[in-house]
Coordinates of C-alpha atoms in Angstrom, one line a residue:
Chain N
X1334 CA 37.8 -36.9 21.2
X1335 CA 37.2 -33.3 21.9
X1336 CA 37.2 -30.7 19.2
X1337 CA 36.1 -27.1 18.6
X1338 CA 35.5 -25.9 15.0
X1339 CA 35.2 -22.3 14.0
X1340 CA 34.6 -22.7 10.3
X1341 CA 34.8 -18.9 9.5
X1342 CA 38.4 -18.0 9.3
X1343 CA 37.8 -14.3 8.5
X1344 CA 34.7 -12.1 8.4
X1345 CA 34.6 -8.5 7.2
X1346 CA 31.6 -6.3 7.9
X1347 CA 30.8 -2.6 7.8
X1348 CA 30.1 -0.8 11.0
X1349 CA 26.6 -1.2 12.3
X1350 CA 26.0 -4.5 10.6
X1351 CA 25.1 -7.5 12.7
X1352 CA 27.5 -10.4 12.6
X1353 CA 27.4 -14.0 13.8
X1354 CA 30.4 -16.1 14.7
X1355 CA 29.9 -19.8 14.5
X1356 CA 31.2 -22.4 16.9
X1357 CA 30.6 -26.2 16.8
X1358 CA 32.0 -28.5 19.4
X1359 CA 32.5 -32.2 19.9
X1360 CA 32.7 -34.0 23.2
X1361 CA 31.4 -37.3 24.6
X1362 CA 31.2 -35.9 28.1
X1363 CA 27.9 -34.8 29.6
X1364 CA 29.4 -32.1 31.7
X1365 CA 31.4 -29.4 30.0
X1366 CA 31.9 -25.7 29.7
X1367 CA 32.0 -23.4 26.7
X1368 CA 33.8 -20.1 26.5
X1369 CA 34.3 -17.2 24.1
X1370 CA 37.4 -15.1 24.3
X1371 CA 38.3 -12.0 22.3
X1372 CA 41.9 -11.3 21.3
X1373 CA 42.5 -7.7 20.0
X1374 CA 45.7 -6.9 18.2
X1375 CA 47.3 -6.1 21.6
X1376 CA 47.3 -9.8 22.3
X1377 CA 45.4 -10.2 25.5
X1378 CA 42.7 -12.8 25.6
X1379 CA 39.7 -11.2 27.0
X1380 CA 37.1 -13.5 28.6
X1381 CA 33.6 -12.8 27.3
X1382 CA 31.3 -15.6 28.5
X1383 CA 31.2 -19.1 30.0
X1384 CA 28.2 -21.5 29.7
X1385 CA 27.9 -24.9 31.2
X1386 CA 26.3 -27.9 29.5
X1387 CA 23.2 -27.9 31.6
X1388 CA 22.3 -24.3 30.9
X1389 CA 20.9 -23.8 27.4
X1390 CA 19.5 -20.4 28.1
X1391 CA 20.6 -17.8 25.6
X1392 CA 22.4 -14.8 27.0
X1393 CA 22.5 -11.2 26.0
X1394 CA 25.0 -8.7 27.3
X1395 CA 24.7 -5.3 25.6
X1396 CA 25.4 -5.7 21.9
X1397 CA 26.6 -9.3 22.5
X1398 CA 24.4 -12.4 22.5
X1399 CA 25.1 -16.1 22.6
X1400 CA 23.0 -18.9 21.3
X1401 CA 23.7 -22.3 22.8
X1402 CA 22.1 -25.4 21.2
X1403 CA 23.1 -28.8 22.5
X1404 CA 21.0 -30.5 19.8
X1405 CA 23.4 -29.2 17.2
X1406 CA 26.5 -28.8 19.5
X1407 CA 26.7 -25.2 18.6
X1408 CA 27.5 -22.1 20.7
X1409 CA 27.2 -19.1 18.3
X1410 CA 28.1 -15.5 19.1
X1411 CA 26.3 -12.6 17.6
X1412 CA 27.4 -8.9 17.7
X1413 CA 24.6 -6.5 17.0
X1414 CA 25.4 -3.1 15.4
X1415 CA 29.1 -3.9 15.2
X1416 CA 31.7 -1.2 15.9
X1417 CA 35.3 -0.8 14.8
X1418 CA 36.5 -1.7 18.3
X1419 CA 35.0 -5.1 17.8
X1420 CA 37.7 -5.9 15.4
X1421 CA 39.7 -8.8 16.9
X1422 CA 40.2 -12.5 16.7
X1423 CA 37.5 -14.4 18.6
X1424 CA 38.1 -17.9 20.0
X1425 CA 35.5 -20.4 21.1
X1426 CA 36.8 -22.9 23.7
X1427 CA 35.7 -26.1 25.4
X1428 CA 36.5 -27.4 28.8
X1429 CA 35.3 -30.8 29.6
X1430 CA 34.9 -31.8 33.2
X1431 CA 35.8 -35.4 32.7
X1432 CA 38.4 -35.0 30.0
X1433 CA 40.1 -32.0 31.4
X1434 CA 39.4 -32.4 35.1
X1435 CA 43.1 -33.0 35.8
X1436 CA 44.5 -30.4 33.4
X1437 CA 42.2 -27.5 33.0
X1438 CA 43.2 -27.7 29.4
X1439 CA 41.0 -25.4 27.2
X1440 CA 40.4 -26.9 23.8
X1441 CA 40.4 -23.8 21.4
X1442 CA 38.9 -23.5 18.0
X1443 CA 41.1 -22.0 15.3
X1444 CA 39.6 -18.6 15.8
X1445 CA 37.7 -16.2 13.6
X1446 CA 39.2 -12.9 12.6
X1447 CA 36.6 -10.2 12.6
X1448 CA 37.3 -6.9 10.8
X1449 CA 34.8 -4.1 11.2
X1450 CA 35.3 -1.3 8.7
X1451 CA 34.1 2.2 9.3
Chain C
X1032 CA 39.4 -6.9 39.3
X1033 CA 40.5 -9.7 37.0
X1034 CA 44.0 -8.5 36.1
X1035 CA 46.9 -10.6 35.2
X1036 CA 50.1 -8.7 34.5
X1037 CA 53.1 -9.9 32.4
X1038 CA 56.5 -8.5 31.9
X1039 CA 58.2 -7.8 29.7
X1040 CA 55.8 -7.0 26.9
X1041 CA 58.5 -7.7 24.3
X1042 CA 61.7 -9.7 24.4
X1043 CA 64.4 -10.4 21.9
X1044 CA 67.0 -12.9 22.7
X1045 CA 69.7 -14.9 21.1
X1046 CA 69.9 -18.7 21.2
X1047 CA 72.6 -18.7 23.9
X1048 CA 70.8 -16.2 26.2
X1049 CA 69.1 -16.9 29.4
X1050 CA 66.0 -14.8 30.1
X1051 CA 62.8 -15.0 32.2
X1052 CA 59.2 -14.1 31.7
X1053 CA 57.2 -12.9 34.7
X1054 CA 53.5 -13.2 35.5
X1055 CA 51.6 -11.8 38.4
X1056 CA 48.1 -11.9 39.7
X1057 CA 46.7 -10.5 43.0
X1058 CA 43.2 -12.0 42.7
X1059 CA 43.9 -14.8 45.1
X1060 CA 43.7 -17.3 42.3
X1061 CA 45.2 -20.7 43.1
X1062 CA 45.9 -22.0 39.6
X1063 CA 48.2 -20.4 37.1
X1064 CA 49.0 -21.4 33.5
X1065 CA 51.5 -20.8 30.8
X1066 CA 50.4 -20.9 27.1
X1067 CA 52.3 -20.5 23.9
X1068 CA 50.6 -18.9 20.9
X1069 CA 52.1 -18.9 17.4
X1070 CA 50.8 -16.4 14.9
X1071 CA 47.3 -17.1 13.6
X1072 CA 47.0 -20.1 15.8
X1073 CA 45.1 -20.7 19.1
X1074 CA 47.0 -20.8 22.4
X1075 CA 48.6 -24.1 23.4
X1076 CA 48.8 -25.1 27.0
X1077 CA 52.4 -25.6 28.3
X1078 CA 52.2 -25.8 32.1
X1079 CA 49.7 -25.7 35.0
X1080 CA 50.5 -24.8 38.6
X1081 CA 48.1 -25.7 41.2
X1082 CA 48.6 -24.3 44.7
X1083 CA 52.2 -23.4 43.7
X1084 CA 53.0 -26.9 42.6
X1085 CA 53.6 -28.0 39.0
X1086 CA 50.6 -30.2 38.2
X1087 CA 50.8 -30.4 34.4
X1088 CA 53.7 -30.3 31.9
X1089 CA 52.4 -30.7 28.4
X1090 CA 55.6 -32.4 27.2
X1091 CA 57.4 -29.0 27.0
X1092 CA 61.1 -29.1 26.1
X1093 CA 63.4 -28.6 29.1
X1094 CA 64.7 -25.3 27.7
X1095 CA 61.5 -23.9 29.2
X1096 CA 61.6 -24.0 33.0
X1097 CA 58.6 -22.8 35.0
X1098 CA 58.8 -21.6 38.5
X1099 CA 56.1 -20.5 41.0
X1100 CA 57.8 -18.7 43.9
X1101 CA 54.5 -17.8 45.6
X1102 CA 50.8 -17.9 45.0
X1103 CA 50.8 -14.6 43.1
X1104 CA 53.9 -15.1 40.9
X1105 CA 54.7 -17.3 38.0
X1106 CA 58.0 -17.3 36.1
X1107 CA 59.1 -18.9 32.9
X1108 CA 62.9 -19.3 32.6
X1109 CA 64.2 -19.6 29.1
X1110 CA 67.5 -21.0 28.0
X1111 CA 69.0 -22.1 24.7
X1112 CA 65.8 -21.4 22.8
X1113 CA 65.4 -22.0 19.1
X1114 CA 64.0 -19.5 16.5
X1115 CA 60.9 -21.7 16.3
X1116 CA 60.2 -20.8 19.9
X1117 CA 59.4 -17.3 18.9
X1118 CA 55.7 -16.7 19.9
X1119 CA 53.4 -14.9 22.2
X1120 CA 53.6 -16.3 25.7
X1121 CA 50.4 -16.0 27.7
X1122 CA 49.9 -16.4 31.3
X1123 CA 46.5 -17.2 32.9
X1124 CA 45.1 -17.8 36.3
X1125 CA 41.8 -19.2 37.6
X1126 CA 40.3 -19.0 41.1
X1127 CA 40.4 -22.7 41.8
X1128 CA 42.5 -25.5 40.4
X1129 CA 41.5 -28.1 37.9
X1130 CA 40.6 -31.4 39.4
X1131 CA 38.5 -29.8 42.1
X1132 CA 35.3 -30.6 40.4
X1133 CA 34.8 -27.1 39.1
X1134 CA 36.1 -25.8 35.9
X1135 CA 36.9 -22.2 36.6
X1136 CA 37.2 -19.4 34.0
X1137 CA 40.8 -18.7 33.1
X1138 CA 41.8 -15.0 33.0
X1139 CA 44.7 -14.1 30.7
X1140 CA 47.4 -11.6 30.8
X1141 CA 48.5 -9.4 27.9
X1142 CA 51.3 -11.7 27.0
X1143 CA 55.0 -11.4 26.2
X1144 CA 56.0 -11.3 22.5
X1145 CA 59.2 -13.3 22.3
X1146 CA 61.6 -13.2 19.3
X1147 CA 64.5 -15.7 19.3
X1148 CA 67.3 -14.8 16.8

């Protein structure tokens, strides 16, 4: 079975604080991809990052960083020095090459709502 | 440019109405998707089009009818919907199709907020 768990339903921080969004996934496949999407109130899902199961290097993009650890099946997302514009729902998603190869079906977590207060 | 456009942004329809949602991309992507998203829930896959052919229907009721007239355009025809069909409908596209051995990133449009009265 494939599953993505985002245990944090809602997080509220004050601007300039650092915040980490957790993502834990389950899959029996050896080849898979993990994604993070941001969904602001406008509704559009904005692609942030994609990682494949063979690349465990952490990645940093400006204030965003991602920590991928296969040993704990986690793909956590950290925003440094948060800003009000970071307020959104963040989804972690899994795409398994074997399980989804004929569907392209993203397995989404339930999402984490991040509120950044000024 | 990774832009997927959707029209209309908002739609209100009665249960006896027929309406259509439109999705367009000009990135040369060969796979297009329809998702349904209820409030405070993640998106749920409805249909996948691969090279303009329907490749996946996730057991969606027949009152939803997808159409892919060409490689850039994807429609969703709606007829005899129920109030529980009210949701955000998201379109996405990816450069290559599922099943080609590569899992491409899906790029989403802004969605159509549908209200069925």
